[in-house]
Short mmCIF file of C-alpha atoms in Angstrom, two decimals:
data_model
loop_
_atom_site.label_atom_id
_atom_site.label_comp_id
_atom_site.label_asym_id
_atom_site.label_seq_id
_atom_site.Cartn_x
_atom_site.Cartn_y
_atom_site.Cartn_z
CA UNK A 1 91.08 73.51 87.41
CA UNK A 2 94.10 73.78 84.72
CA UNK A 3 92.93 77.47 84.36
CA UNK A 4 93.34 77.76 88.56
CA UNK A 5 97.02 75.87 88.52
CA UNK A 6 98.16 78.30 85.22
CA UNK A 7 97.05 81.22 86.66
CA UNK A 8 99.07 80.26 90.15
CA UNK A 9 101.51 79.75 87.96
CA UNK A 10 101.85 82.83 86.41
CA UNK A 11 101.99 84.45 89.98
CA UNK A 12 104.46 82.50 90.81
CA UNK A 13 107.01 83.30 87.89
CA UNK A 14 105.42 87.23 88.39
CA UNK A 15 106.76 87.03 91.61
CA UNK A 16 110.25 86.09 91.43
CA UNK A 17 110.56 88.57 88.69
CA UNK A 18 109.44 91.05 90.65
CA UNK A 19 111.57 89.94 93.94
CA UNK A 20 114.71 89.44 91.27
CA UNK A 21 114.52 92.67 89.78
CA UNK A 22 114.20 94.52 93.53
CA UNK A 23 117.23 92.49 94.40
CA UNK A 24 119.40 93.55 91.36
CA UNK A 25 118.20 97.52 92.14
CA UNK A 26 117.98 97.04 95.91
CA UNK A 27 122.23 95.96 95.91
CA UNK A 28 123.14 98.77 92.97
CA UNK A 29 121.85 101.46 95.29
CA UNK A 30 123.23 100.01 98.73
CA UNK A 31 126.70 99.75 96.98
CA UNK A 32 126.27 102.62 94.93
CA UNK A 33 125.26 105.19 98.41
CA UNK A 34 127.85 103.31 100.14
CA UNK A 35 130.79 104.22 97.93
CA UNK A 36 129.19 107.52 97.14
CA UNK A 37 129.35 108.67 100.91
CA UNK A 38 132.48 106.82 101.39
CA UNK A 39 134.04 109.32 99.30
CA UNK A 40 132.52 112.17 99.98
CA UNK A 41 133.45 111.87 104.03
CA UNK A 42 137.16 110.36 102.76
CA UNK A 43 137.60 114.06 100.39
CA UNK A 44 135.82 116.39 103.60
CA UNK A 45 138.66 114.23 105.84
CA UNK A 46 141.73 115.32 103.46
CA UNK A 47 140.34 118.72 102.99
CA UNK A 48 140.36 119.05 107.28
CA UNK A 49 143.53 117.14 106.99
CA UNK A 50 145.15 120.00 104.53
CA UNK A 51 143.76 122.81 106.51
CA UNK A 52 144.61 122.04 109.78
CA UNK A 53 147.26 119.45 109.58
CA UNK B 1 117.09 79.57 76.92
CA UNK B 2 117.58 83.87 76.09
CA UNK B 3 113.83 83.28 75.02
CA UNK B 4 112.60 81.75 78.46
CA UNK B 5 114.36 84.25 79.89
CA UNK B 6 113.14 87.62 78.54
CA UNK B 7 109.41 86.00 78.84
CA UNK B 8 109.39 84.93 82.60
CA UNK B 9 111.85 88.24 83.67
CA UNK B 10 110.71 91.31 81.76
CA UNK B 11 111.09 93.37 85.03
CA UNK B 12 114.66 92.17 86.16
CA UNK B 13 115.87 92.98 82.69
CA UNK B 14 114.08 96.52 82.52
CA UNK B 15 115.71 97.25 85.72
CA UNK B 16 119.10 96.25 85.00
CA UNK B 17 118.66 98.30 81.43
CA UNK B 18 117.12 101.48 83.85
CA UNK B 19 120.65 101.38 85.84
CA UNK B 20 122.44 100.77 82.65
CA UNK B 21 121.46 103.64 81.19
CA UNK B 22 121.57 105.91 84.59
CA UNK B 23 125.06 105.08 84.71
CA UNK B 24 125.74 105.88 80.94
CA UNK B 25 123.81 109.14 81.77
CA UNK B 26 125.98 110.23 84.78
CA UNK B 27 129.17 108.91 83.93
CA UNK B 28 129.42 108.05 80.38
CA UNK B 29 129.52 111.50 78.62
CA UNK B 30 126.28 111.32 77.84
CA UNK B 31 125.34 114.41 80.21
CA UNK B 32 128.42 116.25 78.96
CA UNK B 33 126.64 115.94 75.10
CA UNK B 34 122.89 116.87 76.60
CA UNK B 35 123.94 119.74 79.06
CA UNK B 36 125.10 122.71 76.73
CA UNK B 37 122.31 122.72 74.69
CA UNK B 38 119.86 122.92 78.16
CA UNK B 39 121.18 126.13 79.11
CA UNK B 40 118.48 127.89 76.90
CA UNK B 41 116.03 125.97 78.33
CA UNK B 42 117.11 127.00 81.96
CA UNK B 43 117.40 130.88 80.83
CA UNK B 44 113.89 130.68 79.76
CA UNK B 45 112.96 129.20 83.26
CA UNK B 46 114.02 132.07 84.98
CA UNK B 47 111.96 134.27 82.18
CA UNK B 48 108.41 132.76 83.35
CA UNK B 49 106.16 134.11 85.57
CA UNK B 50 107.35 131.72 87.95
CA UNK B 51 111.24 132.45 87.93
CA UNK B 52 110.00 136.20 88.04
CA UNK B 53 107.94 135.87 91.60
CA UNK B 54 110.61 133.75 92.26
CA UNK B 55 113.38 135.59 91.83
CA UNK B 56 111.75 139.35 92.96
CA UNK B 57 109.61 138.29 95.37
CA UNK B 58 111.84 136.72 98.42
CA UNK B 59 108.64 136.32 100.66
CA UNK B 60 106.71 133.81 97.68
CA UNK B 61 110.36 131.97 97.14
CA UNK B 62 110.04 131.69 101.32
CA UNK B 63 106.41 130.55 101.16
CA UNK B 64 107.02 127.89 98.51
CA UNK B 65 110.14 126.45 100.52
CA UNK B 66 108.80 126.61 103.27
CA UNK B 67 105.79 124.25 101.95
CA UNK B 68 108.57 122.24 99.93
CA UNK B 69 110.12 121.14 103.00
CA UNK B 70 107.08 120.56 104.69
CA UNK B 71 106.40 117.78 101.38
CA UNK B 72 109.47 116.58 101.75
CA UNK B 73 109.02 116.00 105.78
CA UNK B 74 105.82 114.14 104.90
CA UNK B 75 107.56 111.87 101.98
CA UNK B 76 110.65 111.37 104.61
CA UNK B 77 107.95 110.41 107.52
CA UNK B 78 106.23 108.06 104.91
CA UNK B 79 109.74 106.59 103.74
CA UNK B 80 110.52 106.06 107.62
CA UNK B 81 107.51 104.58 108.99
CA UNK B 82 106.92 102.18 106.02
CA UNK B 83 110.31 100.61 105.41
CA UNK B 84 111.27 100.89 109.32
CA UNK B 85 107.89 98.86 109.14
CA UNK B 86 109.51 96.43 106.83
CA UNK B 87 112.32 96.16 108.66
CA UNK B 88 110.59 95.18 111.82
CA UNK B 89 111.39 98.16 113.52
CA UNK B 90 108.64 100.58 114.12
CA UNK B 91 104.82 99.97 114.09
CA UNK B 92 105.39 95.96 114.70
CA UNK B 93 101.43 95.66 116.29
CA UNK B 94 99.95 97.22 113.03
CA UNK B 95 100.40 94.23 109.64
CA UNK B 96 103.05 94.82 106.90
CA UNK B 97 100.39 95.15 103.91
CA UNK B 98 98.21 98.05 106.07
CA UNK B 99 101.57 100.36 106.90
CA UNK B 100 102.74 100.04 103.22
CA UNK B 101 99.45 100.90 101.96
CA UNK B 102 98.37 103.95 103.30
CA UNK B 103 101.96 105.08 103.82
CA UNK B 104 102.02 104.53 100.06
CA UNK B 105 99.11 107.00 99.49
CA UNK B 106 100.72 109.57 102.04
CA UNK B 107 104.27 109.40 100.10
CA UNK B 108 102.50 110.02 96.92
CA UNK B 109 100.82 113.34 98.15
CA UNK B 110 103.98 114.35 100.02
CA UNK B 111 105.66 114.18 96.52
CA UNK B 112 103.42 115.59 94.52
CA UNK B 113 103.83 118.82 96.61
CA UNK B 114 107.49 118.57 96.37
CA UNK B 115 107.13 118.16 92.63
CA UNK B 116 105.13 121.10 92.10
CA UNK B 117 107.11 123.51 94.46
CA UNK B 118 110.37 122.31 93.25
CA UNK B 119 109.43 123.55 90.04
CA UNK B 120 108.63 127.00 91.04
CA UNK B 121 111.77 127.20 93.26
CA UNK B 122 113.75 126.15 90.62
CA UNK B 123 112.40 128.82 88.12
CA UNK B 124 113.66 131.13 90.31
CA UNK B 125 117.39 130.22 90.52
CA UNK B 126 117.79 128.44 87.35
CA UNK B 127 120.90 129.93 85.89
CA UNK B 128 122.31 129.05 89.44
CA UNK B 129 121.38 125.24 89.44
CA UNK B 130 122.28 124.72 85.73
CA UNK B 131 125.76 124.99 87.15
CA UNK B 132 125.87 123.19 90.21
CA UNK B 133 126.72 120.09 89.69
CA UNK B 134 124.87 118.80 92.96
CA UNK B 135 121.72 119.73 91.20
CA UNK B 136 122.19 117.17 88.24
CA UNK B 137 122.85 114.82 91.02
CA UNK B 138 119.63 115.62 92.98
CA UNK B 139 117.63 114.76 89.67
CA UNK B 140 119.58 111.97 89.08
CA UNK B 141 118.60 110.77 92.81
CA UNK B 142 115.05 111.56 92.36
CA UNK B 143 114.08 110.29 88.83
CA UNK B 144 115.90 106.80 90.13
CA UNK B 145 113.94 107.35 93.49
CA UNK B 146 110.66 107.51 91.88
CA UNK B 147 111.20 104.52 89.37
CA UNK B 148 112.50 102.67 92.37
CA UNK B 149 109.32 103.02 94.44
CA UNK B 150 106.41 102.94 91.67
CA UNK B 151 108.48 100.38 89.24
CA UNK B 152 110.54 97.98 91.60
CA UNK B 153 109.28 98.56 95.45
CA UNK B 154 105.41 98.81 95.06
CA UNK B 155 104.72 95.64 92.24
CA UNK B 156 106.92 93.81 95.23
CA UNK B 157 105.10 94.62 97.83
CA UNK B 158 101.90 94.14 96.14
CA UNK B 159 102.41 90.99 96.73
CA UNK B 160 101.82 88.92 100.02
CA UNK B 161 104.96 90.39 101.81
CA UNK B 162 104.88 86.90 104.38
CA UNK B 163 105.31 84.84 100.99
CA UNK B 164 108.37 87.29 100.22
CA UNK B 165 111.85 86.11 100.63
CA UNK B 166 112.87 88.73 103.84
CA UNK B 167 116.47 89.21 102.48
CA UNK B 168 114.83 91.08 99.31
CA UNK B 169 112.37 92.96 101.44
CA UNK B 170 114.80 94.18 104.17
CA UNK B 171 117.11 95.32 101.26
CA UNK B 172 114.46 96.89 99.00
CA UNK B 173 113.73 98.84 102.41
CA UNK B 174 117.40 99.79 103.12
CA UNK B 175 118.10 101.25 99.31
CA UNK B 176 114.42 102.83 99.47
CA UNK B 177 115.86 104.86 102.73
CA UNK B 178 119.38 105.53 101.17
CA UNK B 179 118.04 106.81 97.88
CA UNK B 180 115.32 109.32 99.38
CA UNK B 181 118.33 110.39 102.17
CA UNK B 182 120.08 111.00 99.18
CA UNK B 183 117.66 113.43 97.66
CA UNK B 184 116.80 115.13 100.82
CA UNK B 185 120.65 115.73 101.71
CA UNK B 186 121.47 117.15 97.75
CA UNK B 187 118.39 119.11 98.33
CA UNK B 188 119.62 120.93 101.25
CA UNK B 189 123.57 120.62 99.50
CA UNK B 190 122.18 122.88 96.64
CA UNK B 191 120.90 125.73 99.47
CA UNK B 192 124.43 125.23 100.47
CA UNK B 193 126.23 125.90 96.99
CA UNK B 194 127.11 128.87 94.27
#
């Protein structure tokens, strides 16, 4: 029975670890792709911009 | 308290070390150190008897992109159907657990052929990619592609995805699509550069 509750336990703290750490990556790469592309369109935009006014 | 934490959040902390040190790698000079002394390494590439057929050859080069793209179409259908799964919007009549699972074993096969071919193409143009810096950024995406998906996405979703706080699973599958876009659209970038 204590075995049952420490094992459930364990799962439990397994599994917020697991759903913190996705979190932490999940929001780096979402801001990360988001500022990436940002730029990239912004520096294709001033390039047109430059070229043909 | 530091204790507690390093013993009930070994994966949170990995992860935030892993992104850590990809930033340090891309950004904090630490590439600039590394990279002069891989040119030898990427000279020798092209010296194998892949970078040879490679680079003589134009109908193997063909044959293996060809077959590269067809990986990477499989990994980009498996990246699709399982996280638009997870997001509720495609295959809604078929349960969470069965689409991740066997799109799981699908993605895995679709990258092991990209794996292999991309190593053959780039035998054949390495001089080339050593100095495109869209390259570094393709392996950049990749390596933190693959550590996302067999370190952070599938221990998550090994779990019972209903007991799963939705937030976390909707954003795991939103980065999971941004980060293999990513690699597919430096992939083509490179065809497009030097």
């Amino acid at each position: 029975m204590a075995d049952d509750t420490n094992s459930e336990d364990k799962d439990g703290v397994k599994m917020k670890d697991d759903q913190a750490a996705a979190l932490v990556v999940a929001q780096a790469f979402i801001v990360f792709s988001a500022i990436y592309w940002f730029t990239q369109i912004e520096s294709v935009r001033e390039l047109l911009q430059l070229a043909y006014g | 308290m530091i204790a507690t934490m390093f013993t009930s959040y070994p994966r949170t902390l990995t992860a935030v070390a892993a992104l850590l040190a990809l930033l340090t790698l891309a950004y904090g000079g630490a590439m600039d150190a590394v990279y002069p002394s891989l040119l030898t390494v990427f000279e020798w590439l092209e010296t194998t008897w892949f970078g040879v057929i490679g680079k003589t050859w134009g109908a193997a080069f063909a044959f293996v992109e060809a077959v590269h793209l067809l990986g990477l179409a499989l990994l980009g259908g498996c990246v699709l159907a399982g996280d638009g799964r997870l997001l509720g919007v495609v295959l809604t009549d078929v349960p969470m657990q069965t689409v991740v699972e066997r799109t799981h074993r699908v993605f895995v096969f679709g990258l092991s052929i990209c794996l292999a071919t991309g190593i053959f193409m780039a035998c054949g143009v390495a001089t080339k990619i050593y100095y495109l810096p869209v390259y570094w950024f393709k392996m950049l995406a990749l390596s933190a592609g693959m550590l996302f998906h067999f370190q952070v996405r599938r221990p998550l979703l090994s779990h019972d995805i209903q007991s799963l706080n939705p937030v976390v699973v909707k954003m795991v599958a939103v980065a999971s699509m941004l980060v293999w876009f990513m690699v597919a659209a430096t992939g083509r970038w490179i065809g497009f550069s030097g």
